[in-house]
PDB file of C-alpha atoms in Angstrom:
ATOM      1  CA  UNK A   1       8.887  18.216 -17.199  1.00  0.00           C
ATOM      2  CA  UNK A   2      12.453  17.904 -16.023  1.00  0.00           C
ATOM      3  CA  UNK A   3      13.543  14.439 -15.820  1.00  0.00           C
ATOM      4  CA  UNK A   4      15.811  13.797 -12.514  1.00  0.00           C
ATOM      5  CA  UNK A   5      18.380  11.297 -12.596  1.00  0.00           C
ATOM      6  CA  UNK A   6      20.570   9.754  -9.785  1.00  0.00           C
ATOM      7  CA  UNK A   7      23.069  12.429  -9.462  1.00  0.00           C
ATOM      8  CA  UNK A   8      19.979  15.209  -9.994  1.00  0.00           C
ATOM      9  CA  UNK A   9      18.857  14.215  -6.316  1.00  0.00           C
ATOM     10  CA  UNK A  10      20.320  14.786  -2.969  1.00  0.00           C
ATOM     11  CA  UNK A  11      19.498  14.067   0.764  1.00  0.00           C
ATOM     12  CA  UNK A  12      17.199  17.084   1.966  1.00  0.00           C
ATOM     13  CA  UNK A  13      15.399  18.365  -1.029  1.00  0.00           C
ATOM     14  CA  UNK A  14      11.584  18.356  -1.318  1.00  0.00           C
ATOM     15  CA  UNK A  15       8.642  18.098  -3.478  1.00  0.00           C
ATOM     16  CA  UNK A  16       5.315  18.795  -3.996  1.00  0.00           C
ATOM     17  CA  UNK A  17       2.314  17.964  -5.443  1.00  0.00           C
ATOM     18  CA  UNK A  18      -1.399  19.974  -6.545  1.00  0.00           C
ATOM     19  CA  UNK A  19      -4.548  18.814  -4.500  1.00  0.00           C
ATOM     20  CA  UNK A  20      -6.840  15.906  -5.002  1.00  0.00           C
ATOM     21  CA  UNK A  21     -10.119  16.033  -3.659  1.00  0.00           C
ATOM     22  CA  UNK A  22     -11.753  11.957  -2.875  1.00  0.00           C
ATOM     23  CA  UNK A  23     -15.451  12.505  -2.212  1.00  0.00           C
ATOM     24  CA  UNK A  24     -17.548   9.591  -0.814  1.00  0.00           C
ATOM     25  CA  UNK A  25     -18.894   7.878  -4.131  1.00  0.00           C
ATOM     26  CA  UNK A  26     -14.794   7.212  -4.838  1.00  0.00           C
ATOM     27  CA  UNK A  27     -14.510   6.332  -1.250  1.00  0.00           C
ATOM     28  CA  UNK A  28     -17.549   3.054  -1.640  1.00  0.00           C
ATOM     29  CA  UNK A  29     -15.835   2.204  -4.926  1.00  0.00           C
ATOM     30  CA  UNK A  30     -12.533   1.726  -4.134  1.00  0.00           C
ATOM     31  CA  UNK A  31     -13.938  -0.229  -0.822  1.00  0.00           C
ATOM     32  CA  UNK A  32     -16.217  -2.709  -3.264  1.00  0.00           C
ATOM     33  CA  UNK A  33     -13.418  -3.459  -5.391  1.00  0.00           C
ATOM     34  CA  UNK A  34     -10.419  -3.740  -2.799  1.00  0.00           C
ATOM     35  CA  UNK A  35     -11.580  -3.799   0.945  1.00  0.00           C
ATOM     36  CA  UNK A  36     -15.358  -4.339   1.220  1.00  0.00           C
ATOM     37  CA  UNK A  37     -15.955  -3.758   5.029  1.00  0.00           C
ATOM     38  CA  UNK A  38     -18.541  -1.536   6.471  1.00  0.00           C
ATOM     39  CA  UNK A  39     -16.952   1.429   7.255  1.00  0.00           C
ATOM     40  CA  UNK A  40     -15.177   1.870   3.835  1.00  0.00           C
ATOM     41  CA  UNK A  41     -18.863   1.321   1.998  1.00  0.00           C
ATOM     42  CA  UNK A  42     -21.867   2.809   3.968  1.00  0.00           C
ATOM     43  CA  UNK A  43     -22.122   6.037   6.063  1.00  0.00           C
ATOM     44  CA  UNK A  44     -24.616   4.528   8.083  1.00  0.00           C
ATOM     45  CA  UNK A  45     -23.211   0.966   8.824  1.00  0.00           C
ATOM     46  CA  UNK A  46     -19.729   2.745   9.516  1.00  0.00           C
ATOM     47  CA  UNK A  47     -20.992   5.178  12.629  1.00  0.00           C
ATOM     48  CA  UNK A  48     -21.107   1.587  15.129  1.00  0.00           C
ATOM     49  CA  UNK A  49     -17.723   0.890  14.215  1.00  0.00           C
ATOM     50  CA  UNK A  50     -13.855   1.684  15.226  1.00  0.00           C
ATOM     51  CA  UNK A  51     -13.833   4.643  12.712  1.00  0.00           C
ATOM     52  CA  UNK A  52     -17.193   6.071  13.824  1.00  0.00           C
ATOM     53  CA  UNK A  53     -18.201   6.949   9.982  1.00  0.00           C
ATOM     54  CA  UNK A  54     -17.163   6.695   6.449  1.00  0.00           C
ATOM     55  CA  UNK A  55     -13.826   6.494   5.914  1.00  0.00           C
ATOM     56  CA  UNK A  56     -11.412   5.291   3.262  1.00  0.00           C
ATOM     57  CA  UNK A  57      -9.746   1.835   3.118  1.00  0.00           C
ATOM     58  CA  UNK A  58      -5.940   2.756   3.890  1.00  0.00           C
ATOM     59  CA  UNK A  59      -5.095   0.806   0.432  1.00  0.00           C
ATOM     60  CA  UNK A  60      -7.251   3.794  -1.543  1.00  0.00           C
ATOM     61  CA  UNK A  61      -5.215   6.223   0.635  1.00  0.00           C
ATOM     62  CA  UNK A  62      -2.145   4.487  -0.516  1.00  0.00           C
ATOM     63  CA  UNK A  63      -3.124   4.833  -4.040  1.00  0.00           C
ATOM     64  CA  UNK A  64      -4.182   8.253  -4.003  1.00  0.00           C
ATOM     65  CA  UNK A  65      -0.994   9.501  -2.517  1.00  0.00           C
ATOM     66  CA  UNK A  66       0.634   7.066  -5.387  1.00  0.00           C
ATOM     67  CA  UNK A  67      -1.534   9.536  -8.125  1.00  0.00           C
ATOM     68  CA  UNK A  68      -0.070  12.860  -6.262  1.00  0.00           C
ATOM     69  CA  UNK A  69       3.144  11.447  -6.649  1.00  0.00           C
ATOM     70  CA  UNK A  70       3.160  10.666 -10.324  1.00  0.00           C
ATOM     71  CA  UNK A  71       1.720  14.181 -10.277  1.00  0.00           C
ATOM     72  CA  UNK A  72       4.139  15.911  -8.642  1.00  0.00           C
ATOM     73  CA  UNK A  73       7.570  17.714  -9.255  1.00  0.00           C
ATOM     74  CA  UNK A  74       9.468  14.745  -7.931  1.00  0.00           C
ATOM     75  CA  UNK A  75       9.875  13.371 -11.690  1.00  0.00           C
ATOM     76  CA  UNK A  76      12.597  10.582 -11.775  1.00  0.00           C
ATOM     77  CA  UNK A  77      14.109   9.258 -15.192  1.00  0.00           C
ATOM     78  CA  UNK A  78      12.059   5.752 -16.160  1.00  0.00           C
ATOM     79  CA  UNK A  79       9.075   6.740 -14.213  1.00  0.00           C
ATOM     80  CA  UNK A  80       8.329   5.957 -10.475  1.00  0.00           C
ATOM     81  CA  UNK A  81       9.052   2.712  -9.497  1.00  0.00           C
ATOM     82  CA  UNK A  82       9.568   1.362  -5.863  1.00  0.00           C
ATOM     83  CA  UNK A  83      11.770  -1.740  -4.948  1.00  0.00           C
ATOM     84  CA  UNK A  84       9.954  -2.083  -0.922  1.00  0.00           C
ATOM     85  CA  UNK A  85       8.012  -0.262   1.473  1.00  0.00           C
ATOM     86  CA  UNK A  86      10.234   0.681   5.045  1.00  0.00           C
ATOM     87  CA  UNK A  87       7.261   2.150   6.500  1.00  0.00           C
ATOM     88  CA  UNK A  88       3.267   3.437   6.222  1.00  0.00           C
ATOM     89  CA  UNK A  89       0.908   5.057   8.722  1.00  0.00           C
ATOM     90  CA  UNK A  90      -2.121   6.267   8.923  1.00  0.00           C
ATOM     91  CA  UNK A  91      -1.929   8.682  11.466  1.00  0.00           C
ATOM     92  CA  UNK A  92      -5.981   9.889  10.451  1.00  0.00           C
ATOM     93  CA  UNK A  93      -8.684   8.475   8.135  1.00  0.00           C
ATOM     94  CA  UNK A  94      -9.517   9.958   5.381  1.00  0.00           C
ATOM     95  CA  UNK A  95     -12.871  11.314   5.347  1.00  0.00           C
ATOM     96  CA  UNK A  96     -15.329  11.696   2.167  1.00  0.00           C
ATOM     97  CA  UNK A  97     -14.487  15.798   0.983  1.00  0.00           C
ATOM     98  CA  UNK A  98     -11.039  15.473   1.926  1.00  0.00           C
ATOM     99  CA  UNK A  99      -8.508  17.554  -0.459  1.00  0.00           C
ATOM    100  CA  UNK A 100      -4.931  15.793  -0.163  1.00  0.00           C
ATOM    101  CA  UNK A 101      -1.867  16.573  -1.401  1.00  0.00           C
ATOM    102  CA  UNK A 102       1.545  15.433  -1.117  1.00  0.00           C
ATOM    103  CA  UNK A 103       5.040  16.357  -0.134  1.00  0.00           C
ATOM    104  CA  UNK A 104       7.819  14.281  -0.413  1.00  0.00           C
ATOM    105  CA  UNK A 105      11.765  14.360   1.351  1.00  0.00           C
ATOM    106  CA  UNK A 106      14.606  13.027   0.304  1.00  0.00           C
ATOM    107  CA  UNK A 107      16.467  10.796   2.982  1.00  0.00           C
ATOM    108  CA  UNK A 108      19.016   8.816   1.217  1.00  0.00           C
ATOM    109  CA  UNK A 109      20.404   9.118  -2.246  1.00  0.00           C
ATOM    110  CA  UNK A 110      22.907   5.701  -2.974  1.00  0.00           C
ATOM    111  CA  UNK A 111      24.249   4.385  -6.116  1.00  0.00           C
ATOM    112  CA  UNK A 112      23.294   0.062  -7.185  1.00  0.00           C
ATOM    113  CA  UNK A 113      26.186  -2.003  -6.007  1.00  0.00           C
ATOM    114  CA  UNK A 114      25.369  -4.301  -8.818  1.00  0.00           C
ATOM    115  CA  UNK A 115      24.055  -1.361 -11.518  1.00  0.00           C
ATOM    116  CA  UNK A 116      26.100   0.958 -12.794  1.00  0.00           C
ATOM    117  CA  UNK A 117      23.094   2.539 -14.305  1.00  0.00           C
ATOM    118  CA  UNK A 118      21.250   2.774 -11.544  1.00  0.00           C
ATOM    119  CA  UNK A 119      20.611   3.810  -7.952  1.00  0.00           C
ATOM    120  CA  UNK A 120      18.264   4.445  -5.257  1.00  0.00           C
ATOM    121  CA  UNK A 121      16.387   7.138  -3.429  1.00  0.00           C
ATOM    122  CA  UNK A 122      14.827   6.447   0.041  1.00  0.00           C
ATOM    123  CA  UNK A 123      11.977   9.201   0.477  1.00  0.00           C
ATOM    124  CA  UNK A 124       9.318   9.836   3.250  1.00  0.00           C
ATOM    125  CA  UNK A 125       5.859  10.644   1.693  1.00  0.00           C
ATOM    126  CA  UNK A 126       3.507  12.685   3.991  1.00  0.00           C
ATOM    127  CA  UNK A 127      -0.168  13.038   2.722  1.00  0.00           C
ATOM    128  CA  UNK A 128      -1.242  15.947   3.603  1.00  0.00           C
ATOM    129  CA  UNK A 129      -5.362  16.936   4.820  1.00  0.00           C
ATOM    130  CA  UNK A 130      -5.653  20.883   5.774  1.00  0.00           C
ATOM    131  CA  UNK A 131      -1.719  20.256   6.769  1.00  0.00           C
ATOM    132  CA  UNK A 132      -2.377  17.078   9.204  1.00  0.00           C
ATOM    133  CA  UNK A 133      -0.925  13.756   7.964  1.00  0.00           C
ATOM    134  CA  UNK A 134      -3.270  11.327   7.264  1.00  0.00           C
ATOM    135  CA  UNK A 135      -0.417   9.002   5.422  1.00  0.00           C
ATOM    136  CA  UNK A 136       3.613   8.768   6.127  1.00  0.00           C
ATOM    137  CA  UNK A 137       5.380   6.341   3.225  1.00  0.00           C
ATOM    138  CA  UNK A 138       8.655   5.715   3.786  1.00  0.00           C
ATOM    139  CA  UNK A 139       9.513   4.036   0.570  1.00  0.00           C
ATOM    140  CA  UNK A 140      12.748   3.334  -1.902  1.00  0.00           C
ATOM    141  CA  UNK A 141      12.754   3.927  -5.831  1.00  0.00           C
ATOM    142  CA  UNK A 142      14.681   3.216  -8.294  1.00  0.00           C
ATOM    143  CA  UNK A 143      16.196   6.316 -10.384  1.00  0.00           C
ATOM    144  CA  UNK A 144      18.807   6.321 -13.597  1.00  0.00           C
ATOM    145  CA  UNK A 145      22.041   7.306 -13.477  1.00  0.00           C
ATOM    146  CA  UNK A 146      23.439   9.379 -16.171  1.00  0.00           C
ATOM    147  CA  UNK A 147      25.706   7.139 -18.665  1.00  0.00           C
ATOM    148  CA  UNK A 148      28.370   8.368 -19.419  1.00  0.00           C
ATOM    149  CA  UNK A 149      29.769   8.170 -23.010  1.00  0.00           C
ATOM    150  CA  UNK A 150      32.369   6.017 -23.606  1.00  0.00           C
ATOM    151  CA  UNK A 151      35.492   8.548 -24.907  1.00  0.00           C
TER     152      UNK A 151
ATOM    153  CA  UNK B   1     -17.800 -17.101  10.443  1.00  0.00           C
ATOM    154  CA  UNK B   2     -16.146 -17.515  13.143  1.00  0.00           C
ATOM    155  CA  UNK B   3     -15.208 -13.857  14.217  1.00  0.00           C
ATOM    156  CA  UNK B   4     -11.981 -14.340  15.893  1.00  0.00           C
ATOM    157  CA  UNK B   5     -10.695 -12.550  19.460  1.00  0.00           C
ATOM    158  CA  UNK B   6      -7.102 -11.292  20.477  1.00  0.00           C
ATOM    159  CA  UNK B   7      -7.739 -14.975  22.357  1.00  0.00           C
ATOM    160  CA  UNK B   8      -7.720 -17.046  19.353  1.00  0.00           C
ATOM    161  CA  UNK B   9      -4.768 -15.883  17.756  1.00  0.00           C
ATOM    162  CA  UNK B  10      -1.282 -17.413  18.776  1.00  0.00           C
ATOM    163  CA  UNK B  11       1.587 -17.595  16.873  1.00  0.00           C
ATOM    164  CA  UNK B  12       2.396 -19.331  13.583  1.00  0.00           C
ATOM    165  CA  UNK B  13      -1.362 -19.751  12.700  1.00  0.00           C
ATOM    166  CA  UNK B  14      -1.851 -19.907   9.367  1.00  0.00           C
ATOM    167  CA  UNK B  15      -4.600 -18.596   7.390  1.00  0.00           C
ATOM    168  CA  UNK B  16      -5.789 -18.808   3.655  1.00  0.00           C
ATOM    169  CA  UNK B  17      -7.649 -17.195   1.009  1.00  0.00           C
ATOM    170  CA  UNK B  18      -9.255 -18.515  -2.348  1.00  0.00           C
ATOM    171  CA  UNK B  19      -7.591 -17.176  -6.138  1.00  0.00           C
ATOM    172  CA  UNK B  20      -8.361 -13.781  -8.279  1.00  0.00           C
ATOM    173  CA  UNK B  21      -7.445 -13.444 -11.280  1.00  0.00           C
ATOM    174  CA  UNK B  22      -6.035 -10.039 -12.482  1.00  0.00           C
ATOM    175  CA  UNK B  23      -6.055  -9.296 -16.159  1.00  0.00           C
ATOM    176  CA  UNK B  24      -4.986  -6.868 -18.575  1.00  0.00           C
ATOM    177  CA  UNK B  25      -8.293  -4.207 -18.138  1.00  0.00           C
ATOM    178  CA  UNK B  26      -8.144  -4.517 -14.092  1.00  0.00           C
ATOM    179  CA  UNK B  27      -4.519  -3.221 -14.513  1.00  0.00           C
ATOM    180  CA  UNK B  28      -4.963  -0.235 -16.833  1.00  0.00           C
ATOM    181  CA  UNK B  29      -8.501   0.577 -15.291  1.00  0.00           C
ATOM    182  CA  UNK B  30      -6.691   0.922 -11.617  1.00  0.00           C
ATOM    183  CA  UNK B  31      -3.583   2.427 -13.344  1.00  0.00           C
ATOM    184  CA  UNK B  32      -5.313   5.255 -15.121  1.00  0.00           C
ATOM    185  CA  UNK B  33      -6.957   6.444 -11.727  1.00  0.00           C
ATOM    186  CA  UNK B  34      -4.192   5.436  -8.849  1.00  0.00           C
ATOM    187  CA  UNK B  35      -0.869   5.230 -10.942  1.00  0.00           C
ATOM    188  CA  UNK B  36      -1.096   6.560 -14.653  1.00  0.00           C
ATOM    189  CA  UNK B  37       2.703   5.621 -15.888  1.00  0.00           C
ATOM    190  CA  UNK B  38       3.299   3.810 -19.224  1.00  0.00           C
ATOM    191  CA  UNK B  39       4.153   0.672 -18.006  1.00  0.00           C
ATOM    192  CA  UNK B  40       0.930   0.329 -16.558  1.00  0.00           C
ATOM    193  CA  UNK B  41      -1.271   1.445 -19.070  1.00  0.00           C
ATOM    194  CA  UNK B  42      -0.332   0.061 -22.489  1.00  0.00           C
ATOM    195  CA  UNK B  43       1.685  -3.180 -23.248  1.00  0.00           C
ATOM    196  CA  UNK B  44       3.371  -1.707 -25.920  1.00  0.00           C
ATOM    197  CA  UNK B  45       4.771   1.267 -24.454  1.00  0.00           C
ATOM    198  CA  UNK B  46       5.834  -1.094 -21.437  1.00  0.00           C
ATOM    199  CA  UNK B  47       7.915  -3.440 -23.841  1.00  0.00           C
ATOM    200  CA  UNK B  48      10.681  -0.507 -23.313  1.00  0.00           C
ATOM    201  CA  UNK B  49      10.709   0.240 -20.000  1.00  0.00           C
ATOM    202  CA  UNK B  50      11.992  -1.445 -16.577  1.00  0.00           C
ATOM    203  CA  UNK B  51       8.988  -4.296 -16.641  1.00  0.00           C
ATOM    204  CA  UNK B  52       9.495  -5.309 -20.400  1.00  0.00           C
ATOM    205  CA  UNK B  53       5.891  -5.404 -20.237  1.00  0.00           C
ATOM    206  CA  UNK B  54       2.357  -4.672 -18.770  1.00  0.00           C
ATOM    207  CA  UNK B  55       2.513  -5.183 -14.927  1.00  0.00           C
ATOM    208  CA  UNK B  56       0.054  -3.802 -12.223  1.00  0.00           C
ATOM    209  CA  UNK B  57       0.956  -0.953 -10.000  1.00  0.00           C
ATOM    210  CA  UNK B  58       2.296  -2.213  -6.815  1.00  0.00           C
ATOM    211  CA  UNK B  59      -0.298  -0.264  -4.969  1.00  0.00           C
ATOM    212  CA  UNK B  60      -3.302  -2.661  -7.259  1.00  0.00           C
ATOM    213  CA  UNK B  61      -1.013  -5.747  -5.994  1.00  0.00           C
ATOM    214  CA  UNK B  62      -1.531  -4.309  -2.394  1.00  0.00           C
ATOM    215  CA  UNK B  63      -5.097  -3.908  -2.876  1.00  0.00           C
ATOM    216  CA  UNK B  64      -5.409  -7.172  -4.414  1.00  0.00           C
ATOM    217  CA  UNK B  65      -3.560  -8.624  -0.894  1.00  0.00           C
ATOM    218  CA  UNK B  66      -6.604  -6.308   0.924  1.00  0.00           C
ATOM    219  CA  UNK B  67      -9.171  -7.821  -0.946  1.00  0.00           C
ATOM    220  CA  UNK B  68      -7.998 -11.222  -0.630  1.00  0.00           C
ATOM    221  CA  UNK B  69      -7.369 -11.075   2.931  1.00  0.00           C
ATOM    222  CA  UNK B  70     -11.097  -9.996   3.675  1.00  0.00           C
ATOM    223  CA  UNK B  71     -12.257 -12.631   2.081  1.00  0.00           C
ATOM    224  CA  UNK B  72      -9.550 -15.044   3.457  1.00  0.00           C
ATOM    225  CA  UNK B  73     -10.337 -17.580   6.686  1.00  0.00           C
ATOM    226  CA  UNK B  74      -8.390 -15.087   9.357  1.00  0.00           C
ATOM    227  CA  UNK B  75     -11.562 -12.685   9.657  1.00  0.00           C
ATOM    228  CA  UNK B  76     -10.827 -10.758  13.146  1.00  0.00           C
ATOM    229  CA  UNK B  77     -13.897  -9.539  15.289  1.00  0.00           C
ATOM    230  CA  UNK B  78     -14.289  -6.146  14.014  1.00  0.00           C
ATOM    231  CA  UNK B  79     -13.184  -5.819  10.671  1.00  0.00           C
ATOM    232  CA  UNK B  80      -9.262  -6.092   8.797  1.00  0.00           C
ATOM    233  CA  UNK B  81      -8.420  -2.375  10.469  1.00  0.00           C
ATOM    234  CA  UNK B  82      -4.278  -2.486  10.055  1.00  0.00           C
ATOM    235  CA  UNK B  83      -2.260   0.262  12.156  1.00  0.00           C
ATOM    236  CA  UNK B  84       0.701   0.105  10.199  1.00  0.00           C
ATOM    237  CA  UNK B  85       2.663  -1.321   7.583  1.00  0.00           C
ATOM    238  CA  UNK B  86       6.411  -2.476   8.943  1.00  0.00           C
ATOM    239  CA  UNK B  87       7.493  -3.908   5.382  1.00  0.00           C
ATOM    240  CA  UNK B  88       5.909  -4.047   2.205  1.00  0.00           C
ATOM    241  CA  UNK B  89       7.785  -5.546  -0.959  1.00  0.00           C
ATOM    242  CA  UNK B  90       7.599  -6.574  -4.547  1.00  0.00           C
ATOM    243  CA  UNK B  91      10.113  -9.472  -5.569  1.00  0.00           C
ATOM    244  CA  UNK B  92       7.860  -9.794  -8.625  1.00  0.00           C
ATOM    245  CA  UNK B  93       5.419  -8.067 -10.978  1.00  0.00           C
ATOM    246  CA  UNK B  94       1.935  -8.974 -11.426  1.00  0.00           C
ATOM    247  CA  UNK B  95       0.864 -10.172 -14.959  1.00  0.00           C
ATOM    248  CA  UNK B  96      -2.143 -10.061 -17.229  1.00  0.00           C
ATOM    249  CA  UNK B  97      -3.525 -13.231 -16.540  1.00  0.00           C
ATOM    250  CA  UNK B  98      -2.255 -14.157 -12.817  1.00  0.00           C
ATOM    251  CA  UNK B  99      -4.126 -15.879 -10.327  1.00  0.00           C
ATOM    252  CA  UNK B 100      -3.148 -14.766  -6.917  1.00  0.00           C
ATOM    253  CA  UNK B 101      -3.990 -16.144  -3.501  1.00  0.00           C
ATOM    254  CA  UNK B 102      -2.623 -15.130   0.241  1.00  0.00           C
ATOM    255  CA  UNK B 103      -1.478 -16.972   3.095  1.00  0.00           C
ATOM    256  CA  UNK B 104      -1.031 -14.918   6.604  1.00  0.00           C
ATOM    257  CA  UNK B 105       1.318 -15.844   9.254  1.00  0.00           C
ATOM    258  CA  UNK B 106       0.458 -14.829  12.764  1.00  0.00           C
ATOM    259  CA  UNK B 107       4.173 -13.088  13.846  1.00  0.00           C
ATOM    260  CA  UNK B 108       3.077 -11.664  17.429  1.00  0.00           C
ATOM    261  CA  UNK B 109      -0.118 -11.338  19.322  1.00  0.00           C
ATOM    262  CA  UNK B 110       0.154  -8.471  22.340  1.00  0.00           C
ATOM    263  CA  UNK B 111      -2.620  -6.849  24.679  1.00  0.00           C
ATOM    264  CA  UNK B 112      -2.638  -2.950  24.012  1.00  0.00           C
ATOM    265  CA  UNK B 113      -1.332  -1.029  27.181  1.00  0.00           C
ATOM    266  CA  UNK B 114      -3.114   1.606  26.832  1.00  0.00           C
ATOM    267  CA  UNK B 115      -7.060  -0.551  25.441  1.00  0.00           C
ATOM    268  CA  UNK B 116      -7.941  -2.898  27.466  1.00  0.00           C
ATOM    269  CA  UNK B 117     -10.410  -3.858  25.053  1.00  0.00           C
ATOM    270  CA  UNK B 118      -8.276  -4.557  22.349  1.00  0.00           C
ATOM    271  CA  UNK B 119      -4.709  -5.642  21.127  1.00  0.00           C
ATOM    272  CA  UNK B 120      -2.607  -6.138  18.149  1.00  0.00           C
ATOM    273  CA  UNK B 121      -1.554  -9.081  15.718  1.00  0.00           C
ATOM    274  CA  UNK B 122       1.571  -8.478  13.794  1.00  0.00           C
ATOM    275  CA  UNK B 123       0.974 -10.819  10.413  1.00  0.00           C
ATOM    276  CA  UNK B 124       3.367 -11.522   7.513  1.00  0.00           C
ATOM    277  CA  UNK B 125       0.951 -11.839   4.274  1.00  0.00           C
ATOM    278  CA  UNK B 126       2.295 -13.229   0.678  1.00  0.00           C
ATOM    279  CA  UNK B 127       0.960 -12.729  -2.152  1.00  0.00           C
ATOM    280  CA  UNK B 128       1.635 -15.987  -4.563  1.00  0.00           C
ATOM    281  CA  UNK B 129       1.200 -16.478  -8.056  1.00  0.00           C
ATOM    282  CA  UNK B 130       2.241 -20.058  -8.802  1.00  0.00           C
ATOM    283  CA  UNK B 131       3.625 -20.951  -5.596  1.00  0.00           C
ATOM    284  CA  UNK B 132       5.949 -17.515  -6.200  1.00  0.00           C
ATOM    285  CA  UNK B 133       5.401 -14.621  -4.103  1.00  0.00           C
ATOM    286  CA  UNK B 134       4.675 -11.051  -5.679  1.00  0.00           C
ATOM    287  CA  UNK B 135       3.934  -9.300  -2.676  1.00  0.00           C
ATOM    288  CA  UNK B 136       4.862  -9.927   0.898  1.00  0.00           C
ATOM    289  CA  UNK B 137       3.458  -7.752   3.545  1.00  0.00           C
ATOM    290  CA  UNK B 138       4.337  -7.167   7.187  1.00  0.00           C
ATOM    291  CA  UNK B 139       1.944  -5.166   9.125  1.00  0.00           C
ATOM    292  CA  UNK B 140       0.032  -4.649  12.307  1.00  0.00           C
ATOM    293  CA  UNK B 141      -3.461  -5.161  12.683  1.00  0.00           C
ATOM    294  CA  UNK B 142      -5.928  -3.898  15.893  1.00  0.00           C
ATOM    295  CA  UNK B 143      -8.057  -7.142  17.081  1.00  0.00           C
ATOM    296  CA  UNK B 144     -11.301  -6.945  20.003  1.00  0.00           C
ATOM    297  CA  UNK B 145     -10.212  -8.851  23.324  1.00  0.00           C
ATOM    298  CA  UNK B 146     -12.999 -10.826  24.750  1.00  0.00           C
ATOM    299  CA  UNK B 147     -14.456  -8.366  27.259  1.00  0.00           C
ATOM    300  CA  UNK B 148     -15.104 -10.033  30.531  1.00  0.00           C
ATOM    301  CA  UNK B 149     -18.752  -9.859  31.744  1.00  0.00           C
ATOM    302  CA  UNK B 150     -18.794  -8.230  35.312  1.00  0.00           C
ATOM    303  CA  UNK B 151     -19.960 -10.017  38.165  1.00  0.00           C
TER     304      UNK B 151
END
């Protein structure tokens, strides 16, 4: 795995992630644990309401594209950790037999005004079902920048 | 409950929730499926990293928020069904241990122009552990209008 540091990233470049497939049973568990309303928990109970049938809460959504993420080529030094959220849609629901995947662009690469060892990378997120988004992220992380060694 | 109408919100209501605690095996447990990075998963290997300790994934905080928020006094005719997120940060992590609560802020209440049967409520959400937030949330959320019998 190649570790990417500040100066590794620049405004344009994309990256990808495999497929994850979230089938009902994850869909209910998620929705008793974190959002336990009828539509994220029973097929049946969910068909009278706005999303006419099961769907996912947007939170499990969120955290699936988080797992993708982690998963995918995108691979900043320290791990991938976000300071704020600028933006998130959900343009669909996600439906039980969904397989997601992400792909993430670069939008703004800036070094810390207050750490020289750091910066940060503004990137929109799409989650991707059968190439239709079903979550945008518009989020900033926190990357290393390469120390340099004192001469 | 009272299931509450586009009608009954206004702005600068307030509304509560009751605590949940979050501890050390909700945090790895929700890590190891949604956000598998080391300082989520094992207080040792976090001691070294940008959290100098354990802390739950942002996206458990959020969920956290969700599940609070059901269970909170604001309960909207229809379900918690958000359209958006406008801002979502983190000025602190979540601990082993914390006891978190929410209070939501009513920011705007609008008609749709497009449903007649239903508007929005923009809400600001915080997340507090101690009387210290670790999550504030801005987003938009779809409410029922009262529909008006004919005569």
């Amino acid at each position: 795995m190649t570790e990417r540091y500040l100066e590794d990233f620049t405004v344009g470049q994309t990256f990808r992630s495999g497929r994850l497939r979230v089938d009902a049973e994850q869909i209910t568990t998620f929705a008793a644990a974190f959002d336990p309303q009828p539509f994220h928990l029973d097929e049946a109970a969910a068909r009278d309401t706005i999303f006419r049938g099961l769907a996912a809460s947007g939170w499990h959504t969120a955290a699936v594209t988080m797992r993708l993420l982690v998963e995918s080529d995108l691979t900043p030094a320290g791990g991938i950790v976000g300071t704020g959220v600028e933006a998130c849609r959900w343009p669909r629901p996600v439906r039980p037999g969904d397989e997601l995947r992400v792909e993430s662009e670069v939008l703004e690469v800036r070094p810390s005004q207050s750490r020289p060892d750091q910066g940060l990378i503004k990137v929109r997120t799409t989650l991707n079902q059968h190439g239709e988004a079903v979550l945008v992220l518009i989020d900033n992380l926190v990357v290393r920048r390469r120390v340099k060694q004192v001469q």
